[in-house]
Amino acid sequence: MKRMRVRSTGAYLPEKVLTNFDLEKMVDTSDEWIRTRTGIVERHIAADDEATSDLVVKAAREALERGNLTPEDIDAIIVATVTPDTAYPSTACWVQKGLNVKGNIAFDINAACSGFIYATAVAQGLIATGVAKTVLVAGAEIMSRFVNWEDRSTCVLFGDGAGVVIYEESDDDSGLIDIYLGADGTIGELLIQPAGGTRMPPSHETVEKKLHTVHMQGNEVFKHAVRMMQEASLKVLEHSGYTADDVDLFVPHQANIRIIEATIKRVGIPWEKTMVTIDKFANVPAATIPLTLHEAVITGKLKKGDLVLSSAFGGGFTWGAFLMRW
Ligand code: UT7
C-alpha cells in the first residue's frame, strides 16, 4: 500500500471581519462573555456574492502555487463541508469549474467538524490503492448563511473560510502514520440544522421558524467533545506506538478554547505545543483543521519532520484523529 504525505497547504479567509464588539450591537452579548466562555475574539464573514466553492478555489490556488503544481496535476478534489454551494452539484464540482479543470474525481464529504479528518482518510484510500496520485482536500464553510443572527447562544461561535491540503504519494518516511474515525448517530439531534433536507423540506414555515439554522445544546455537545477528542487522540497515539511526549504540534479542532484546554490536559500535551486559531477565525467547522495547519506552516510552527497530531469532534456526532510526519 502506498503512503501519503502533504505536498502543500493554502487558505482563504473572507475580507470582512466581525468582532465581538460588532456582535454586542446585534444581540444581547458581550466581548467579555464570548472571550472567556469560548476564546473567540473575531471571525471572518463571506461577502454576499461569495459561495463556499469560491473560498475553496482561492485557497486551492495558494496551495497549488506553494506546491509548484497546476490544477491539471490534481487527480481528485474532495471538499468537506456542511455548507455546500448547492445540494447538487457538489461543491467539489463547482471547484472544478472555478479551477477550469475536468475529468478528475470530485465529490463532497459531510462529517461536520470532523470532515477534514474523514476526507483525509478517503484521500489516503485513493492514494494507497493507486486510484489517485495527488489529492486536493479542502475544508470549507460559510456558516454565516446558516446561523440565526438573533440567537446569541450560537451566532457568536462560527466563522467562514476555507483551508486546503494537497496530498501526494510519499516516497520517504514523511506522511500519514495513522488515522482513527468514529461516529454516533443516536444522539445527533443535539447539534442539527433541522430543515432543508428530506425530513423537513423548505417551506415558508421552516424559514419563518429559522429551522435552516444551527440548533445546538451547547452544554451537552461540550461534554461529548472533550471526551471524544481525548479518546480519538489517545487511540491514534496508542495504535501507532507513539506517546504524547513524541508530538511536536497538536492541531485540534477549534470549537471552544475550554474544550482544547481540557483535551490537552487529559492527553498530556503542553500548551506550547498546541496550535490555536479560534481567537481569529472562530469555529469554521470542516475548515478549522486545514486553516490551522496552514497557519502553523506560514508562522513557522510546523516544519518538515515534525510529528503532528490532529483531532476533531462535530455534528453527527462524528470524531477522529490523525498522526502525521510532516
Ligand atoms: O464544533 C463542534 C461542536 N460544537 C461545540 O463543540 C460547542 C460546544 N459547546 C460550547 O462551546 C459551549 O457550550 C457554548 C460556548 C456554546 C456555551 O457555553 P456554556 O459555558 O456551556 O454556556 P451555557 O450554554 O451554559 O450558558 C450559560 C449562560 C446562560 O445564561 P443563564 O441561563 O446562566 O442566565 C446563557 O443564556 O450564558 C448565557 N449565554 C450568553 N451570554 C452572553 C449563552 N450565550 C451567550 C452569549 N452572550 N453569546
Coordinates of N, CA, C and O in Angstrom, one line a residue, residues 4-116:
M4 N 0.9 8.3 2.0 CA 0.5 9.7 1.5 C 1.2 10.7 2.4 O 1.2 10.6 3.6
R5 N 1.7 11.8 1.8 CA 2.2 12.9 2.6 C 1.7 14.2 2.1 O 1.0 14.3 1.0
V6 N 2.0 15.3 2.8 CA 1.5 16.6 2.4 C 2.4 17.2 1.4 O 3.7 17.2 1.6
R7 N 1.9 17.7 0.3 CA 2.7 18.4 -0.6 C 2.7 19.9 -0.3 O 3.7 20.6 -0.3
S8 N 1.5 20.5 0.0 CA 1.4 21.9 0.3 C 0.1 22.3 0.9 O -0.8 21.4 0.9
T9 N 0.0 23.5 1.4 CA -1.3 23.9 2.0 C -1.6 25.3 1.5 O -0.8 26.0 1.0
G10 N -2.9 25.7 1.7 CA -3.3 27.0 1.3 C -4.6 27.4 2.1 O -5.2 26.5 2.7
A11 N -4.9 28.7 2.2 CA -6.1 29.1 3.0 C -6.7 30.3 2.3 O -6.0 31.1 1.6
Y12 N -7.9 30.5 2.6 CA -8.6 31.8 2.2 C -9.6 32.2 3.3 O -10.4 31.4 3.7
L13 N -9.5 33.4 3.7 CA -10.5 33.9 4.7 C -11.1 35.2 4.1 O -10.4 36.0 3.6
P14 N -12.4 35.2 4.1 CA -13.1 36.4 3.5 C -12.6 37.7 4.2 O -12.2 37.7 5.3
E15 N -12.7 38.8 3.4 CA -12.1 40.1 3.9 C -12.8 40.6 5.1 O -12.2 41.1 6.0
K16 N -14.1 40.5 5.1 CA -14.9 41.1 6.2 C -14.6 40.4 7.6 O -14.7 39.2 7.7
V17 N -14.3 41.2 8.6 CA -14.1 40.7 9.9 C -15.2 41.2 10.9 O -15.4 42.4 10.9
L18 N -15.8 40.3 11.6 CA -16.8 40.7 12.6 C -16.3 40.5 14.0 O -15.9 39.3 14.3
T19 N -16.1 41.5 14.7 CA -15.6 41.4 16.1 C -16.7 41.1 17.1 O -17.9 41.3 16.8
N20 N -16.2 40.7 18.3 CA -17.2 40.6 19.4 C -17.9 41.9 19.7 O -19.1 41.9 20.1
F21 N -17.2 43.0 19.5 CA -17.8 44.3 19.8 C -18.9 44.6 18.8 O -19.9 45.2 19.1
D22 N -18.7 44.2 17.5 CA -19.7 44.3 16.5 C -21.0 43.5 16.9 O -22.1 43.9 16.8
L23 N -20.7 42.3 17.5 CA -21.8 41.4 17.9 C -22.6 42.0 19.1 O -23.8 41.8 19.2
E24 N -21.9 42.8 19.9 CA -22.6 43.4 21.0 C -23.7 44.3 20.5 O -24.7 44.5 21.3
K25 N -23.6 44.8 19.3 CA -24.6 45.7 18.8 C -25.7 44.9 18.1 O -26.8 45.5 17.7
M26 N -25.5 43.6 17.9 CA -26.5 42.8 17.2 C -27.4 41.9 18.1 O -28.6 41.7 17.9
V27 N -26.8 41.4 19.2 CA -27.5 40.5 20.1 C -27.1 40.9 21.6 O -26.1 41.6 21.8
D28 N -27.8 40.4 22.6 CA -27.5 40.6 24.0 C -26.3 39.8 24.4 O -26.5 38.7 25.0
T29 N -25.1 40.3 24.1 CA -23.9 39.6 24.4 C -22.8 40.6 24.8 O -23.0 41.8 24.7
S30 N -21.6 40.1 25.2 CA -20.5 41.0 25.5 C -19.2 40.3 25.0 O -19.1 39.1 25.0
D31 N -18.3 41.2 24.7 CA -16.9 40.7 24.3 C -16.4 39.9 25.4 O -15.8 38.8 25.2
E32 N -16.6 40.3 26.7 CA -16.1 39.6 27.8 C -16.7 38.1 27.9 O -15.9 37.2 28.1
W33 N -18.0 38.0 27.7 CA -18.6 36.6 27.7 C -18.0 35.8 26.6 O -17.6 34.6 26.9
I34 N -18.0 36.3 25.4 CA -17.5 35.5 24.3 C -16.1 35.0 24.5 O -15.7 33.9 24.3
R35 N -15.2 36.0 24.9 CA -13.8 35.8 25.0 C -13.6 34.7 26.1 O -12.8 33.8 25.9
T36 N -14.2 34.9 27.3 CA -13.9 34.0 28.4 C -14.6 32.6 28.3 O -14.0 31.6 28.6
R37 N -15.8 32.6 27.7 CA -16.5 31.3 27.5 C -16.1 30.5 26.3 O -16.3 29.3 26.2
T38 N -15.5 31.2 25.3 CA -15.2 30.5 24.0 C -13.7 30.7 23.5 O -13.2 29.9 22.8
G39 N -13.1 31.8 23.9 CA -11.8 32.1 23.4 C -11.8 32.9 22.1 O -10.8 33.3 21.5
I40 N -13.0 33.2 21.5 CA -13.2 33.8 20.2 C -13.1 35.4 20.4 O -13.7 35.9 21.4
V41 N -12.3 36.0 19.5 CA -12.2 37.5 19.6 C -12.9 38.1 18.3 O -13.6 39.1 18.3
E42 N -12.7 37.4 17.2 CA -13.3 37.8 15.9 C -13.4 36.7 15.0 O -12.9 35.6 15.2
R43 N -14.2 36.9 13.9 CA -14.4 35.8 12.9 C -14.5 36.5 11.5 O -14.9 37.7 11.4
H44 N -14.2 35.8 10.4 CA -14.4 36.3 9.1 C -15.8 35.9 8.5 O -16.3 34.9 8.8
I45 N -16.3 36.8 7.7 CA -17.7 36.6 7.2 C -17.6 36.8 5.7 O -17.1 37.8 5.2
A46 N -18.1 35.8 4.9 CA -18.1 35.9 3.5 C -19.0 37.0 2.9 O -20.0 37.4 3.5
A47 N -18.5 37.6 1.8 CA -19.3 38.6 1.1 C -20.6 37.9 0.5 O -20.6 36.7 0.3
D48 N -21.6 38.8 0.2 CA -22.9 38.2 -0.3 C -22.7 37.4 -1.6 O -23.5 36.5 -1.8
D49 N -21.8 37.9 -2.4 CA -21.6 37.2 -3.7 C -20.6 36.0 -3.6 O -20.2 35.5 -4.7
E50 N -20.1 35.7 -2.4 CA -19.2 34.5 -2.3 C -19.9 33.3 -1.9 O -20.7 33.3 -1.0
A51 N -19.7 32.1 -2.6 CA -20.2 30.8 -2.3 C -19.0 30.0 -1.7 O -17.8 30.4 -1.9
T52 N -19.3 28.9 -1.1 CA -18.3 28.1 -0.5 C -17.2 27.7 -1.5 O -16.0 27.8 -1.2
S53 N -17.5 27.3 -2.7 CA -16.5 26.9 -3.7 C -15.6 28.1 -4.1 O -14.4 27.8 -4.4
D54 N -16.1 29.3 -4.0 CA -15.3 30.4 -4.3 C -14.1 30.5 -3.3 O -13.0 30.9 -3.6
L55 N -14.4 30.2 -2.0 CA -13.4 30.3 -1.0 C -12.4 29.2 -1.2 O -11.2 29.4 -1.1
V56 N -12.9 28.0 -1.6 CA -12.0 26.8 -1.9 C -11.1 27.2 -3.0 O -9.9 26.9 -3.0
V57 N -11.6 27.7 -4.1 CA -10.8 28.0 -5.3 C -9.6 28.9 -4.9 O -8.5 28.7 -5.3
K58 N -9.9 29.9 -4.1 CA -8.8 30.8 -3.7 C -7.8 30.1 -2.8 O -6.6 30.3 -3.0
A59 N -8.2 29.3 -1.9 CA -7.3 28.5 -1.0 C -6.5 27.5 -1.9 O -5.3 27.3 -1.7
A60 N -7.2 26.9 -2.9 CA -6.6 25.9 -3.7 C -5.5 26.5 -4.6 O -4.4 26.0 -4.8
R61 N -5.8 27.7 -5.1 CA -4.7 28.4 -5.9 C -3.5 28.7 -5.1 O -2.4 28.5 -5.6
E62 N -3.6 29.0 -3.8 CA -2.5 29.3 -3.0 C -1.7 27.9 -2.8 O -0.5 27.9 -2.9
A63 N -2.5 26.9 -2.5 CA -1.8 25.6 -2.2 C -1.1 25.1 -3.5 O 0.0 24.5 -3.4
L64 N -1.8 25.2 -4.6 CA -1.1 24.8 -5.9 C 0.2 25.6 -6.1 O 1.2 25.0 -6.5
E65 N 0.1 26.9 -5.9 CA 1.3 27.7 -6.1 C 2.4 27.3 -5.1 O 3.6 27.1 -5.6
R66 N 2.1 27.1 -3.9 CA 3.1 26.7 -2.9 C 3.6 25.3 -3.2 O 4.8 25.0 -2.8
G67 N 2.8 24.5 -3.8 CA 3.3 23.1 -4.1 C 3.9 23.0 -5.5 O 4.2 21.9 -6.0
N68 N 4.0 24.2 -6.2 CA 4.5 24.2 -7.6 C 3.7 23.2 -8.5 O 4.3 22.4 -9.2
L69 N 2.4 23.3 -8.4 CA 1.5 22.4 -9.2 C 0.6 23.2 -10.0 O 0.3 24.4 -9.7
T70 N -0.1 22.6 -11.0 CA -1.1 23.3 -11.7 C -2.4 22.5 -11.4 O -2.4 21.3 -11.0
P71 N -3.6 23.1 -11.7 CA -4.9 22.3 -11.4 C -4.9 21.0 -12.2 O -5.5 20.0 -11.7
E72 N -4.2 20.9 -13.3 CA -4.2 19.6 -14.1 C -3.5 18.5 -13.4 O -3.7 17.4 -13.7
D73 N -2.6 18.9 -12.4 CA -1.9 17.8 -11.7 C -2.7 17.1 -10.7 O -2.3 16.1 -10.1
I74 N -3.9 17.6 -10.4 CA -4.8 17.1 -9.3 C -5.7 16.0 -9.8 O -6.4 16.2 -10.8
D75 N -5.5 14.8 -9.2 CA -6.3 13.6 -9.7 C -7.7 13.6 -9.0 O -8.6 13.0 -9.5
A76 N -7.8 14.1 -7.8 CA -9.1 14.1 -7.1 C -9.3 15.3 -6.2 O -8.3 15.8 -5.6
I77 N -10.5 15.9 -6.2 CA -10.8 17.0 -5.3 C -11.9 16.5 -4.4 O -12.9 16.0 -4.8
I78 N -11.6 16.7 -3.1 CA -12.6 16.3 -2.0 C -12.9 17.5 -1.2 O -11.9 18.1 -0.7
V79 N -14.1 17.9 -1.1 CA -14.5 19.1 -0.2 C -15.3 18.6 1.0 O -16.3 18.0 0.8
A80 N -14.8 18.8 2.2 CA -15.5 18.5 3.4 C -16.2 19.8 3.8 O -15.6 20.9 3.9
T81 N -17.6 19.7 3.8 CA -18.4 20.9 4.2 C -19.8 20.5 4.7 O -20.3 19.5 4.3
V82 N -20.3 21.4 5.5 CA -21.8 21.2 5.8 C -22.5 22.4 5.2 O -23.7 22.6 5.5
T83 N -21.8 23.3 4.5 CA -22.5 24.4 3.9 C -22.1 24.5 2.4 O -21.4 25.4 1.9
P84 N -22.6 23.5 1.6 CA -22.3 23.4 0.2 C -22.9 24.6 -0.6 O -23.8 25.2 -0.2
D85 N -22.3 24.8 -1.8 CA -22.9 25.8 -2.7 C -24.3 25.5 -3.0 O -25.2 26.4 -3.0
T86 N -24.6 24.2 -3.4 CA -25.9 23.7 -3.8 C -26.0 22.3 -3.3 O -25.0 21.6 -3.0
A87 N -27.2 21.8 -3.2 CA -27.4 20.3 -2.8 C -26.7 19.5 -3.8 O -26.0 18.5 -3.5
Y88 N -26.8 19.8 -5.0 CA -26.0 19.2 -6.1 C -26.1 20.2 -7.2 O -27.1 21.0 -7.3
P89 N -25.0 20.3 -8.0 CA -23.8 19.6 -8.0 C -23.0 19.8 -6.7 O -23.3 20.7 -5.9
S90 N -22.1 18.9 -6.4 CA -21.3 19.0 -5.2 C -20.4 20.3 -5.2 O -20.1 20.8 -6.3
T91 N -20.0 20.7 -4.1 CA -19.1 21.9 -4.0 C -17.8 21.5 -4.8 O -17.2 22.4 -5.4
A92 N -17.3 20.3 -4.7 CA -16.1 19.9 -5.3 C -16.2 20.1 -6.9 O -15.3 20.5 -7.5
C93 N -17.4 19.8 -7.4 CA -17.6 20.0 -8.8 C -17.6 21.5 -9.2 O -17.1 21.9 -10.2
W94 N -18.2 22.3 -8.3 CA -18.1 23.8 -8.5 C -16.6 24.2 -8.5 O -16.3 25.2 -9.2
V95 N -15.9 23.6 -7.6 CA -14.4 23.9 -7.5 C -13.7 23.6 -8.9 O -12.9 24.4 -9.4
Q96 N -14.1 22.4 -9.4 CA -13.6 22.1 -10.8 C -13.8 23.2 -11.7 O -13.0 23.7 -12.5
K97 N -15.1 23.7 -11.7 CA -15.5 24.8 -12.7 C -14.6 26.0 -12.4 O -14.1 26.7 -13.3
G98 N -14.4 26.3 -11.1 CA -13.7 27.5 -10.7 C -12.2 27.4 -11.1 O -11.6 28.4 -11.4
L99 N -11.7 26.2 -11.1 CA -10.3 26.0 -11.4 C -10.1 25.7 -12.9 O -9.0 25.5 -13.4
N100 N -11.3 25.5 -13.6 CA -11.3 25.2 -15.0 C -10.6 23.9 -15.4 O -9.7 23.9 -16.2
V101 N -11.0 22.9 -14.6 CA -10.5 21.5 -14.9 C -11.6 20.5 -15.0 O -12.7 20.8 -14.4
K102 N -11.5 19.5 -15.7 CA -12.5 18.4 -15.8 C -11.9 17.1 -15.9 O -10.7 17.0 -16.3
G103 N -12.7 16.0 -15.6 CA -12.2 14.7 -15.9 C -11.6 14.0 -14.6 O -11.6 12.8 -14.5
N104 N -11.2 14.8 -13.6 CA -10.7 14.2 -12.4 C -11.8 13.9 -11.5 O -13.0 14.2 -11.7
I105 N -11.5 13.2 -10.4 CA -12.5 12.8 -9.4 C -12.9 14.0 -8.6 O -12.1 14.8 -8.2
A106 N -14.2 14.2 -8.3 CA -14.7 15.3 -7.4 C -15.9 15.0 -6.7 O -16.9 14.5 -7.3
F107 N -15.9 15.1 -5.4 CA -17.0 14.8 -4.5 C -16.9 15.5 -3.2 O -15.8 15.9 -2.8
D108 N -18.0 15.6 -2.4 CA -18.0 16.2 -1.1 C -18.1 15.1 0.0 O -18.6 14.0 -0.3
I109 N -17.8 15.6 1.2 CA -17.9 14.7 2.4 C -18.6 15.6 3.4 O -18.2 16.7 3.7
N110 N -19.6 15.0 4.1 CA -20.3 15.7 5.2 C -20.0 14.9 6.5 O -20.6 13.8 6.7
A111 N -19.0 15.3 7.3 CA -18.8 14.8 8.6 C -18.7 16.0 9.6 O -17.9 15.9 10.6
A112 N -19.4 17.1 9.3 CA -19.4 18.3 10.1 C -17.9 18.7 10.5 O -17.0 18.7 9.6
C113 N -17.7 19.0 11.7 CA -16.4 19.5 12.1 C -15.3 18.5 12.0 O -14.1 18.8 12.0
S114 N -15.6 17.2 11.9 CA -14.6 16.1 11.7 C -14.4 15.9 10.2 O -13.6 15.0 9.8
G115 N -15.0 16.7 9.3 CA -15.0 16.4 7.9 C -13.6 16.4 7.3 O -13.3 15.5 6.4
F116 N -12.7 17.2 7.7 CA -11.4 17.2 7.1 C -10.6 15.9 7.5 O -9.9 15.4 6.6

